[in-house]
XYZ file of C-alpha atoms in Angstrom:
683
model
C -5.228 -21.072 23.862
C -5.070 -17.333 23.212
C -7.607 -15.459 25.408
C -10.418 -13.631 23.650
C -10.135 -9.819 23.582
C -12.281 -8.250 26.322
C -14.458 -5.354 25.133
C -16.196 -2.670 27.200
C -19.335 -1.248 25.534
C -20.302 2.345 26.412
C -23.723 2.970 24.825
C -26.851 4.626 26.197
C -29.136 3.202 23.476
C -30.262 -0.150 24.859
C -31.086 -1.702 21.511
C -27.673 -0.848 20.067
C -25.930 -2.061 23.235
C -27.909 -5.300 23.179
C -27.165 -5.804 19.471
C -23.432 -5.300 20.085
C -23.447 -7.666 23.075
C -25.060 -10.296 20.886
C -22.857 -9.848 17.829
C -19.433 -9.379 19.357
C -19.144 -12.853 21.000
C -19.958 -14.389 17.633
C -17.038 -12.460 16.159
C -14.618 -13.866 18.759
C -14.717 -11.154 21.422
C -15.736 -11.165 25.091
C -18.002 -8.382 26.335
C -16.774 -7.675 29.846
C -19.364 -4.958 30.632
C -21.995 -2.623 29.175
C -22.476 0.864 30.668
C -24.657 3.790 29.535
C -22.738 6.802 30.942
C -19.270 8.309 30.741
C -18.826 8.195 34.515
C -19.475 4.457 34.640
C -17.166 3.989 31.642
C -14.277 5.601 33.547
C -15.010 3.427 36.588
C -15.338 0.152 34.648
C -12.251 0.861 32.558
C -10.215 1.174 35.759
C -11.767 -1.931 37.355
C -11.871 -4.356 34.413
C -8.857 -3.236 32.308
C -10.562 -4.131 28.974
C -8.641 -4.849 25.792
C -10.675 -2.253 23.864
C -13.563 0.177 24.454
C -16.453 0.812 22.042
C -17.530 4.341 22.996
C -20.569 6.311 21.892
C -19.932 10.079 21.873
C -23.389 11.392 22.735
C -24.050 9.921 26.179
C -26.555 10.840 28.837
C -25.216 12.573 31.922
C -22.629 15.244 32.564
C -19.787 13.436 30.787
C -19.987 12.604 27.074
C -17.892 9.981 25.268
C -15.060 12.362 24.332
C -14.600 13.554 27.915
C -14.694 9.979 29.203
C -12.125 8.936 26.591
C -9.766 11.736 27.698
C -9.881 10.550 31.314
C -9.501 6.886 30.398
C -6.553 7.531 28.052
C -4.861 9.634 30.755
C -5.063 6.740 33.240
C -4.657 3.659 31.061
C -3.247 2.725 27.666
C -6.370 1.213 26.129
C -7.558 1.611 22.490
C -10.918 3.339 21.992
C -13.235 3.177 18.973
C -15.939 5.828 18.724
C -19.341 4.572 17.509
C -21.547 7.519 16.717
C -24.054 8.931 14.281
C -22.641 12.424 14.727
C -20.016 13.337 12.082
C -19.874 17.152 12.324
C -16.492 18.915 12.209
C -16.638 20.115 15.851
C -17.234 16.580 17.159
C -14.486 15.189 14.921
C -12.094 17.854 16.199
C -12.829 16.999 19.848
C -12.580 13.281 19.168
C -9.183 13.613 17.445
C -7.683 15.101 20.624
C -8.236 11.772 22.404
C -6.311 9.880 19.684
C -8.995 7.229 19.058
C -8.079 4.019 17.265
C -10.998 4.441 14.855
C -14.184 6.395 14.238
C -17.134 4.331 12.926
C -20.375 5.990 11.881
C -23.774 4.495 12.677
C -25.393 2.537 11.209
C -22.354 0.313 10.751
C -21.887 -3.049 9.122
C -20.784 -6.047 11.165
C -17.767 -6.680 8.910
C -16.752 -3.030 9.035
C -16.909 -3.059 12.836
C -14.923 -6.310 13.059
C -12.195 -4.927 10.789
C -11.995 -1.723 12.854
C -11.708 -3.712 16.115
C -9.072 -6.119 14.741
C -6.986 -3.266 13.302
C -7.267 -1.293 16.544
C -6.134 -4.292 18.634
C -3.298 -5.062 16.224
C -2.106 -1.428 16.104
C -2.307 -1.217 19.903
C -0.149 -4.335 20.212
C 2.402 -2.940 17.780
C 2.503 0.389 19.622
C 3.027 -1.416 22.918
C 5.934 -3.397 21.443
C 7.364 -0.193 19.959
C 7.129 1.580 23.320
C 8.972 -1.296 25.013
C 11.700 -1.199 22.384
C 11.962 2.562 22.736
C 12.201 2.297 26.533
C 15.016 -0.207 26.129
C 16.774 2.139 23.716
C 16.328 5.058 26.082
C 17.762 2.967 28.884
C 20.828 2.112 26.813
C 21.292 5.739 25.750
C 20.936 6.840 29.360
C 23.508 4.269 30.452
C 25.901 5.374 27.719
C 25.290 9.025 28.570
C 25.842 8.339 32.252
C 29.095 6.567 31.452
C 30.183 9.514 29.298
C 29.222 11.994 32.007
C 31.149 9.966 34.580
C 34.168 9.791 32.295
C 34.014 13.537 31.671
C 33.708 14.186 35.415
C 36.754 12.041 36.101
C 38.603 13.684 33.248
C 37.744 17.175 34.471
C 38.981 16.244 37.889
C 42.309 15.155 36.473
C 42.859 18.099 34.156
C 44.759 20.891 35.810
C 45.348 23.319 32.995
C 42.965 24.811 30.423
C 45.145 23.828 27.480
C 44.815 20.114 28.307
C 41.020 20.491 28.619
C 40.830 22.110 25.169
C 43.017 19.405 23.641
C 40.809 16.693 25.119
C 37.684 18.474 23.866
C 39.146 18.626 20.341
C 39.889 14.906 20.495
C 36.306 14.131 21.494
C 35.033 16.436 18.740
C 37.004 14.465 16.149
C 35.392 11.242 17.349
C 31.901 12.773 17.181
C 32.631 14.104 13.710
C 33.117 10.528 12.493
C 29.790 9.314 13.917
C 27.026 8.418 11.436
C 24.378 10.276 13.457
C 23.949 14.022 13.218
C 25.301 15.394 16.496
C 25.293 18.991 17.632
C 25.532 20.928 20.900
C 23.341 23.934 21.621
C 22.998 26.205 24.606
C 19.734 26.778 26.490
C 18.721 29.484 23.983
C 19.263 27.165 21.018
C 22.566 28.647 19.771
C 24.838 25.986 18.214
C 28.337 25.555 19.626
C 29.227 22.212 17.994
C 28.143 20.706 14.619
C 29.583 17.386 13.374
C 30.164 16.248 9.781
C 27.103 14.001 9.725
C 25.012 17.057 10.619
C 26.578 18.838 7.653
C 25.631 15.944 5.347
C 22.096 15.537 6.725
C 21.075 19.208 6.799
C 23.278 20.589 4.011
C 24.632 23.292 6.351
C 28.387 23.693 6.830
C 29.835 23.858 10.345
C 30.988 27.457 9.831
C 27.433 28.465 8.900
C 25.841 26.601 11.819
C 28.046 27.807 14.679
C 26.580 30.788 16.470
C 23.131 30.408 14.906
C 19.909 29.150 16.504
C 18.611 25.711 15.586
C 15.160 27.224 15.060
C 16.580 29.131 12.054
C 18.747 26.279 10.751
C 16.241 23.409 11.041
C 12.844 25.094 10.723
C 11.974 24.416 14.369
C 10.777 27.914 15.242
C 7.533 27.701 17.243
C 7.325 23.912 16.976
C 5.340 22.498 19.880
C 7.371 19.257 20.001
C 10.655 21.182 20.329
C 9.210 23.230 23.195
C 8.185 20.043 25.003
C 11.619 18.519 24.373
C 13.367 21.536 25.875
C 11.073 21.540 28.918
C 11.449 17.796 29.569
C 15.237 17.932 29.070
C 15.561 20.680 31.665
C 13.274 18.846 34.115
C 14.495 15.234 33.657
C 17.911 15.750 32.113
C 17.032 13.958 28.864
C 14.391 13.533 26.156
C 13.819 11.081 23.315
C 11.321 11.409 20.505
C 10.609 12.134 16.846
C 11.114 15.528 15.228
C 10.147 16.981 11.847
C 12.921 19.207 10.502
C 13.946 20.860 7.223
C 17.256 20.653 5.387
C 18.767 23.563 3.513
C 16.826 22.678 0.318
C 13.525 22.890 2.218
C 12.959 19.125 2.155
C 11.226 17.670 5.219
C 13.210 15.207 7.354
C 12.054 12.894 10.117
C 14.654 12.155 12.821
C 14.785 10.122 15.984
C 16.220 12.657 18.393
C 17.949 12.059 21.769
C 18.587 15.119 23.959
C 20.889 15.079 26.974
C 21.370 17.973 29.405
C 25.006 18.835 30.138
C 25.746 20.649 33.417
C 28.781 22.652 34.534
C 30.976 21.820 37.525
C 28.538 23.571 39.866
C 25.648 21.405 38.563
C 23.912 24.228 36.706
C 22.461 23.446 33.239
C 24.835 24.640 30.523
C 24.237 22.995 27.144
C 22.155 20.283 25.459
C 23.745 17.443 23.483
C 21.494 16.384 20.574
C 21.941 13.125 18.627
C 19.662 12.766 15.571
C 19.176 9.630 13.435
C 17.616 10.131 10.007
C 14.528 7.856 9.699
C 12.848 9.682 6.804
C 12.998 6.803 4.324
C 12.047 4.278 6.988
C 8.932 6.308 7.853
C 7.977 6.629 4.183
C 8.422 2.886 3.713
C 6.264 2.177 6.756
C 3.526 4.520 5.496
C 3.594 2.862 2.058
C 3.408 -0.539 3.712
C 0.362 0.476 5.759
C -1.326 1.876 2.661
C -0.514 -1.299 0.748
C -2.062 -3.305 3.586
C -5.237 -1.246 3.320
C -5.346 -1.898 -0.420
C -4.778 -5.590 0.211
C -7.738 -5.602 2.604
C -9.873 -3.950 -0.054
C -8.694 -6.557 -2.551
C -9.636 -9.381 -0.226
C -13.214 -8.068 -0.119
C -13.466 -7.030 -3.781
C -14.137 -10.469 -5.279
C -16.983 -11.243 -2.886
C -18.522 -7.808 -3.339
C -18.220 -8.091 -7.133
C -19.962 -11.491 -7.057
C -22.864 -10.146 -4.983
C -23.241 -6.994 -7.101
C -23.246 -8.960 -10.340
C -26.035 -11.135 -8.917
C -27.939 -7.927 -8.107
C -27.377 -6.431 -11.573
C -28.318 -9.600 -13.485
C -32.107 -9.595 -12.839
C -32.314 -5.807 -13.211
C -30.703 -5.887 -16.656
C -32.838 -8.746 -18.043
C -36.026 -7.424 -16.402
C -35.544 -4.030 -18.062
C -35.213 -5.696 -21.457
C -38.297 -7.877 -20.890
C -40.389 -4.890 -19.833
C -39.218 -2.949 -22.878
C -40.328 -5.800 -25.160
C -43.767 -5.935 -23.541
C -44.608 -2.230 -23.816
C -44.820 0.142 -26.746
C -44.936 3.275 -24.614
C -42.053 5.568 -25.623
C -41.614 7.069 -22.155
C -41.524 3.635 -20.499
C -39.025 2.404 -23.084
C -36.867 5.438 -22.366
C -36.939 4.632 -18.636
C -36.035 1.001 -19.361
C -33.085 2.168 -21.477
C -31.914 4.359 -18.585
C -32.136 1.414 -16.171
C -30.240 -0.791 -18.610
C -27.486 1.796 -19.167
C -27.120 2.443 -15.432
C -26.893 -1.282 -14.737
C -24.260 -1.735 -17.418
C -22.300 1.212 -15.995
C -22.462 -0.400 -12.552
C -21.177 -3.645 -14.049
C -18.281 -1.809 -15.642
C -17.473 -0.188 -12.298
C -17.319 -3.627 -10.697
C -14.909 -4.701 -13.432
C -12.876 -1.553 -12.773
C -12.552 -2.405 -9.067
C -11.421 -5.941 -9.908
C -8.955 -4.595 -12.468
C -7.491 -2.202 -9.886
C -7.127 -4.995 -7.331
C -5.859 -7.758 -9.621
C -4.277 -5.791 -12.440
C -4.972 -6.244 -16.121
C -7.212 -4.283 -18.487
C -10.743 -4.433 -19.754
C -11.633 -4.734 -23.430
C -11.514 -1.421 -25.301
C -14.288 -0.250 -27.624
C -14.868 2.700 -29.982
C -16.347 5.554 -27.978
C -16.982 9.285 -28.048
C -15.071 11.374 -25.543
C -17.542 14.212 -26.148
C -20.420 12.334 -24.480
C -18.151 11.354 -21.591
C -16.960 14.923 -20.999
C -20.561 16.176 -21.044
C -21.449 13.599 -18.368
C -18.527 14.752 -16.226
C -19.569 18.382 -16.795
C -23.015 17.666 -15.353
C -21.454 15.840 -12.403
C -19.018 18.687 -11.681
C -21.686 21.385 -11.954
C -23.748 19.517 -9.352
C -20.899 18.812 -6.904
C -18.312 21.604 -7.203
C -18.530 24.692 -4.962
C -20.367 27.648 -6.460
C -17.064 29.566 -6.484
C -15.718 27.305 -9.244
C -17.056 27.747 -12.769
C -17.017 24.907 -15.305
C -16.358 25.623 -18.986
C -16.436 22.899 -21.663
C -15.333 23.220 -25.306
C -15.953 20.191 -27.551
C -15.066 20.276 -31.230
C -17.931 19.319 -33.559
C -17.812 15.939 -35.350
C -15.077 14.786 -32.997
C -13.424 11.475 -33.981
C -13.906 8.341 -31.867
C -11.180 6.795 -29.733
C -10.615 3.191 -28.701
C -11.132 3.111 -24.941
C -12.821 1.796 -21.850
C -15.630 4.237 -20.914
C -15.427 3.510 -17.180
C -11.647 3.931 -17.019
C -11.640 7.157 -19.067
C -14.537 8.456 -16.960
C -12.354 7.831 -13.914
C -9.446 9.710 -15.574
C -11.497 12.853 -16.250
C -13.163 12.813 -12.818
C -9.803 12.374 -11.026
C -8.297 15.321 -12.909
C -11.357 17.488 -12.175
C -11.224 16.612 -8.462
C -7.518 17.515 -8.356
C -8.351 20.812 -10.056
C -11.035 21.483 -7.433
C -8.524 20.867 -4.619
C -6.078 23.273 -6.291
C -8.692 26.091 -6.202
C -9.693 26.456 -2.521
C -10.640 30.101 -3.108
C -12.512 29.448 -6.358
C -11.620 29.770 -10.020
C -12.412 28.204 -13.388
C -12.242 24.546 -14.461
C -11.938 24.163 -18.241
C -12.299 20.950 -20.264
C -11.414 21.076 -23.952
C -11.660 18.364 -26.640
C -10.230 18.723 -30.138
C -8.854 16.641 -32.975
C -5.171 17.333 -33.709
C -2.520 16.071 -36.114
C 0.778 15.332 -34.365
C 3.848 15.772 -36.554
C 7.025 13.679 -36.124
C 8.755 16.623 -34.443
C 5.887 17.106 -31.996
C 5.757 13.353 -31.326
C 9.453 13.377 -30.376
C 8.930 16.324 -28.036
C 6.032 14.515 -26.317
C 8.066 11.357 -25.691
C 7.138 7.799 -26.665
C 4.503 8.730 -29.248
C 3.716 7.806 -32.863
C 2.949 10.651 -35.303
C -0.656 10.709 -36.492
C -4.155 11.911 -35.628
C -5.185 12.178 -31.989
C -8.014 13.467 -29.829
C -6.544 15.950 -27.348
C -8.206 16.370 -23.957
C -7.161 19.348 -21.830
C -8.186 19.724 -18.178
C -7.082 23.134 -16.884
C -7.565 25.082 -13.674
C -6.695 28.548 -12.411
C -5.490 27.267 -9.044
C -2.329 27.402 -6.983
C -0.111 25.556 -9.476
C 2.868 23.337 -8.686
C 6.611 23.989 -8.359
C 8.950 21.860 -10.545
C 9.976 19.556 -7.682
C 6.331 18.609 -7.071
C 5.610 18.147 -10.804
C 8.454 15.630 -10.973
C 6.743 13.360 -8.395
C 2.999 13.707 -9.003
C 2.721 10.423 -10.917
C 4.631 8.425 -8.280
C 2.393 5.979 -6.341
C 1.531 7.205 -2.806
C 2.987 10.699 -3.425
C 0.562 13.366 -2.246
C 0.722 16.974 -1.117
C -2.567 16.669 0.768
C -2.925 16.327 4.497
C -2.847 12.902 6.138
C -6.180 11.154 5.648
C -7.254 13.404 2.735
C -5.447 11.646 -0.090
C -3.946 8.247 -0.936
C -1.444 9.432 -3.525
C -2.893 6.941 -6.034
C -5.150 9.226 -8.107
C -2.651 10.533 -10.670
C -0.700 7.251 -10.634
C -3.928 5.488 -11.670
C -4.602 8.129 -14.331
C -1.129 7.645 -15.810
C -1.569 3.855 -15.824
C -4.945 4.077 -17.605
C -3.629 6.468 -20.267
C -0.685 4.147 -20.890
C -2.983 1.127 -21.410
C -4.931 3.221 -23.955
C -1.704 3.888 -25.930
C -2.031 7.539 -25.065
C 0.377 10.226 -23.864
C -0.086 12.736 -21.050
C 1.876 15.820 -20.087
C 1.430 18.451 -17.407
C 2.069 22.208 -17.485
C 1.931 24.217 -14.275
C 3.058 27.537 -12.853
C 2.872 28.492 -9.199
C -0.004 30.892 -8.631
C -1.287 30.626 -12.218
C -2.783 27.144 -12.467
C -2.202 23.713 -14.005
C -3.051 22.022 -17.328
C -3.162 18.256 -17.890
C -3.026 17.458 -21.629
C -3.915 13.957 -22.835
C -3.470 12.595 -26.372
C -5.498 9.505 -27.372
C -5.206 7.971 -30.873
C -8.360 8.094 -33.002
C -9.915 4.872 -34.311
C -11.923 3.877 -37.364
C -15.719 3.931 -37.121
C -16.949 0.342 -36.516
C -19.263 -1.501 -38.884
C -22.590 -0.757 -37.188
C -24.522 -3.081 -39.523
C -22.406 -6.046 -38.501
C -22.788 -5.046 -34.865
C -26.589 -4.916 -35.174
C -26.620 -8.279 -36.934
C -24.748 -9.844 -34.030
C -27.509 -8.643 -31.668
C -30.337 -10.596 -33.339
C -32.339 -12.581 -30.783
C -32.269 -16.357 -31.258
C -35.568 -18.009 -30.225
C -35.985 -21.596 -29.050
C -38.080 -24.473 -30.416
C -39.730 -25.643 -27.228
C -36.603 -27.249 -25.713
C -36.653 -28.069 -21.967
C -33.961 -26.266 -19.972
C -33.033 -26.641 -16.285
C -31.946 -23.355 -14.645
C -29.993 -23.744 -11.399
C -29.227 -20.732 -9.189
C -29.411 -20.036 -5.459
C -30.531 -16.440 -6.111
C -34.332 -16.267 -6.416
C -34.387 -13.116 -8.569
C -31.836 -14.501 -11.016
C -33.763 -17.780 -11.321
C -37.093 -16.090 -11.960
C -35.902 -13.488 -14.474
C -33.882 -16.101 -16.374
C -36.957 -18.316 -16.532
C -39.166 -15.460 -17.786
C -36.613 -14.454 -20.411
C -36.236 -17.992 -21.764
C -39.974 -18.699 -21.730
C -40.590 -15.439 -23.601
C -38.436 -16.865 -26.400
C -40.071 -20.286 -26.776
C -38.144 -22.381 -24.218
C -39.596 -24.534 -21.434
C -37.860 -24.064 -18.078
C -37.550 -26.010 -14.820
C -35.886 -24.387 -11.784
C -33.520 -25.620 -9.066
C -31.935 -23.770 -6.125
C -28.685 -25.778 -5.885
C -26.754 -28.563 -7.573
C -28.374 -31.376 -5.589
C -31.874 -30.182 -6.464
C -30.898 -29.719 -10.124
C -29.573 -33.288 -10.252
C -32.867 -34.566 -8.857
C -34.873 -32.553 -11.417
C -32.669 -33.834 -14.235
C -33.143 -37.478 -13.205
C -36.927 -36.956 -13.322
C -36.795 -35.331 -16.791
C -33.667 -36.965 -18.172
C -35.024 -37.922 -21.588
C -36.421 -34.494 -22.515
C -33.786 -32.191 -20.942
C -31.890 -30.350 -23.688
C -29.601 -28.123 -21.598
C -28.652 -27.428 -17.969
C -27.834 -23.793 -17.072
C -26.077 -23.630 -13.700
C -24.591 -21.103 -11.328
C -21.204 -22.125 -9.902
C -21.042 -20.740 -6.350
C -24.032 -22.326 -4.579
C -24.664 -23.958 -1.175
C -25.250 -27.707 -0.629
C -23.747 -28.693 -3.986
C -21.862 -26.188 -6.130
C -21.964 -25.942 -9.902
C -18.677 -27.758 -10.582
C -19.899 -30.745 -8.573
C -23.172 -30.706 -10.532
C -21.284 -30.644 -13.835
C -19.140 -33.580 -12.698
C -22.237 -35.581 -11.745
C -24.014 -34.779 -15.030
C -20.947 -35.809 -17.014
C -21.018 -39.162 -15.231
C -24.711 -39.653 -16.050
C -24.878 -38.134 -19.543
C -21.499 -37.293 -21.081
C -23.051 -35.554 -24.101
C -25.557 -33.374 -22.184
C -24.931 -29.659 -22.966
C -24.165 -27.524 -19.893
C -23.849 -23.722 -19.716
C -22.291 -22.004 -16.685
C -23.993 -18.705 -15.693
C -22.012 -17.168 -12.837
C -21.326 -13.824 -11.151
C -17.786 -15.008 -10.369
C -15.009 -14.730 -12.943
C -12.053 -16.900 -13.970
C -10.033 -15.842 -10.913
C -12.191 -18.261 -8.893
C -10.746 -21.811 -9.106
C -14.193 -23.365 -9.631
C -14.859 -21.051 -12.569
C -11.355 -20.935 -14.001
C -11.321 -24.685 -14.756
C -14.643 -24.806 -16.674
C -12.797 -24.942 -19.980
C -11.193 -28.231 -18.947
C -14.621 -29.915 -18.910
C -15.865 -28.243 -22.091
C -18.323 -25.848 -20.451
C -18.708 -22.251 -21.654
C -19.079 -19.425 -19.127
C -21.654 -16.634 -19.405
C -20.825 -13.925 -16.890
C -23.508 -12.128 -14.895
C -25.058 -9.750 -15.534
C -25.915 -10.581 -19.126
C -28.378 -9.069 -21.577
C -31.199 -11.140 -23.044
C -29.325 -11.298 -26.348
C -26.187 -12.591 -24.643
C -28.169 -15.210 -22.711
C -30.134 -16.433 -25.729
C -27.021 -16.485 -27.908
C -25.108 -18.528 -25.315
C -28.047 -20.957 -24.991
C -28.302 -21.377 -28.784
C -24.568 -22.038 -29.007
C -24.681 -24.611 -26.199
C -27.607 -26.438 -27.830
C -25.659 -27.054 -31.034
C -24.840 -30.771 -31.427
C -21.387 -31.569 -30.082
C -19.411 -34.721 -30.686
C -19.169 -36.866 -27.606
C -16.134 -38.775 -28.808
C -13.514 -39.036 -26.125
C -15.894 -38.105 -23.312
C -15.462 -40.234 -20.175
C -18.140 -42.936 -19.823
C -18.581 -44.385 -16.330
C -18.505 -48.080 -15.619
C -21.873 -49.686 -14.749
C -20.963 -50.024 -11.079
C -19.307 -46.602 -10.810
C -20.666 -44.589 -7.877
C -21.890 -41.027 -8.204
C -19.713 -38.736 -6.093
C -20.627 -35.114 -5.404
C -17.358 -33.253 -5.146
């Protein structure tokens, strides 16, 4: 059995320390000790050799968490997670020096802490394995280098004339020239004396151009701290192995695994350094993309559960706002209820957007005004952008509608505005322009895959730093970013491009270095919908005193659903799970007209309840009312048993319409009828 990870807690707040000591064992960890000071943390880390340390930064005593972490990391290879309420830049800067595995702000959630601990332990294990592999590689390189040095020593001893030495050196140079790794020889000042063909291919610098020049000039290494350490360690130990960031002739950044070996003369004095570089640029990029994809996968794993819980939260708010609006004639109160309703619906759409991003697919599009959306974004930007950036909006009057998803297009405009903000660190002007344009066939061909016609054109422009052509060519590639590590995912513009494509739109970018950037989006206009027909579809359908059973494990959802139905002439009985609903139905079997049930419930879920009701009364109408969607297996198979799904949150009109539809007489022909002795099984 795999031993449980042993955790050392360093926390001077007793309540927090006690809470951690209580929670962590439940999450599968062993708490080996709890200490309140940095000095005790250093002592216990040396004595107990924990698997991981949870370290508060602000500790009592002379040594805070950062100082303790520096000492511990210098003595032992143990991952450290900082738990602190302090998130100022100075503290972050000090904490980064200790290379922590994570940085979790208080108050933290149990799941967030567990994920941080598991990732830290996993990354630590991978780094340990990588270090072992690297040590093995260094050992092999050292053995090969030692063999080569021994062979050269023997060869030098045998060579009597200078001509033979030069001939042998040329022969070795030919062999090195055929190697796949970039190999060069430099003196102690960095001047190149040998440059093989693979170095020519990797760096784009010919041998004749490299010889006699310093590597700092050729490879962009001037003043690089890693190169200085490599030179120092090579002179002290005779060799060095590590990763270097270099530039080729085109200015593109390369990542190489570099092995340095010190070559001495016959008297034993250091003479030159042999450098062997392996290009790992693409491998590093692939690894970074894989790690980012793993983070997205983790988000996706949590998205469905979060969406379910949020929809359960939104459902009572939405129906309660509508009920309160019906019960009051006060204009100001009605306005507030409308604001609550709109905000709840926007939150619902955001939940759908998260699920769409995780699972793929698109939401339903509807006629909408981009002018209202741009005004909303304008207010948001004016409240959040630095005072050095001005916001200017130009919206054409009587602008045509477009067919779109408001949440997705809101995300498009916000993403472009945020990118514009980042491109203007010293201030400038952000301009948003909306206008109706007619695109001719010639213009459509110049814009790419586009149909001539009438479009709404959205322009988001900034006066920032601009982009060179090589950057413009990659900005829509997933995971491509020019921002620092940790400040951008490289998914913003890729998401924007994907959304515009699903809206049958076209986007182009114009940018000049030092003069700013313009993103221009064309969206096709749509016909104005029949508002009379839309209003007619929103007529409330009242009941005729029918008895309904509402089953839901969420108290708020149960109560607001009951109030809504009773306000429209229905009688309602409540149940908290499938087993309780079945009991209520058996007591009121003759008068029950409809069962409304949630699907994901404890004790007995909704699908099991439906199965049991079908066994008892095959023709009984059932309506599923769930915060989960069809991606859940229990929900996705409702159509197979003839049960409609009403997704939470729903408006009163949607609920009453779904109830009226379910209450319509349905033919029971072909429905399974149980045998008299058939047992009732709750699946």
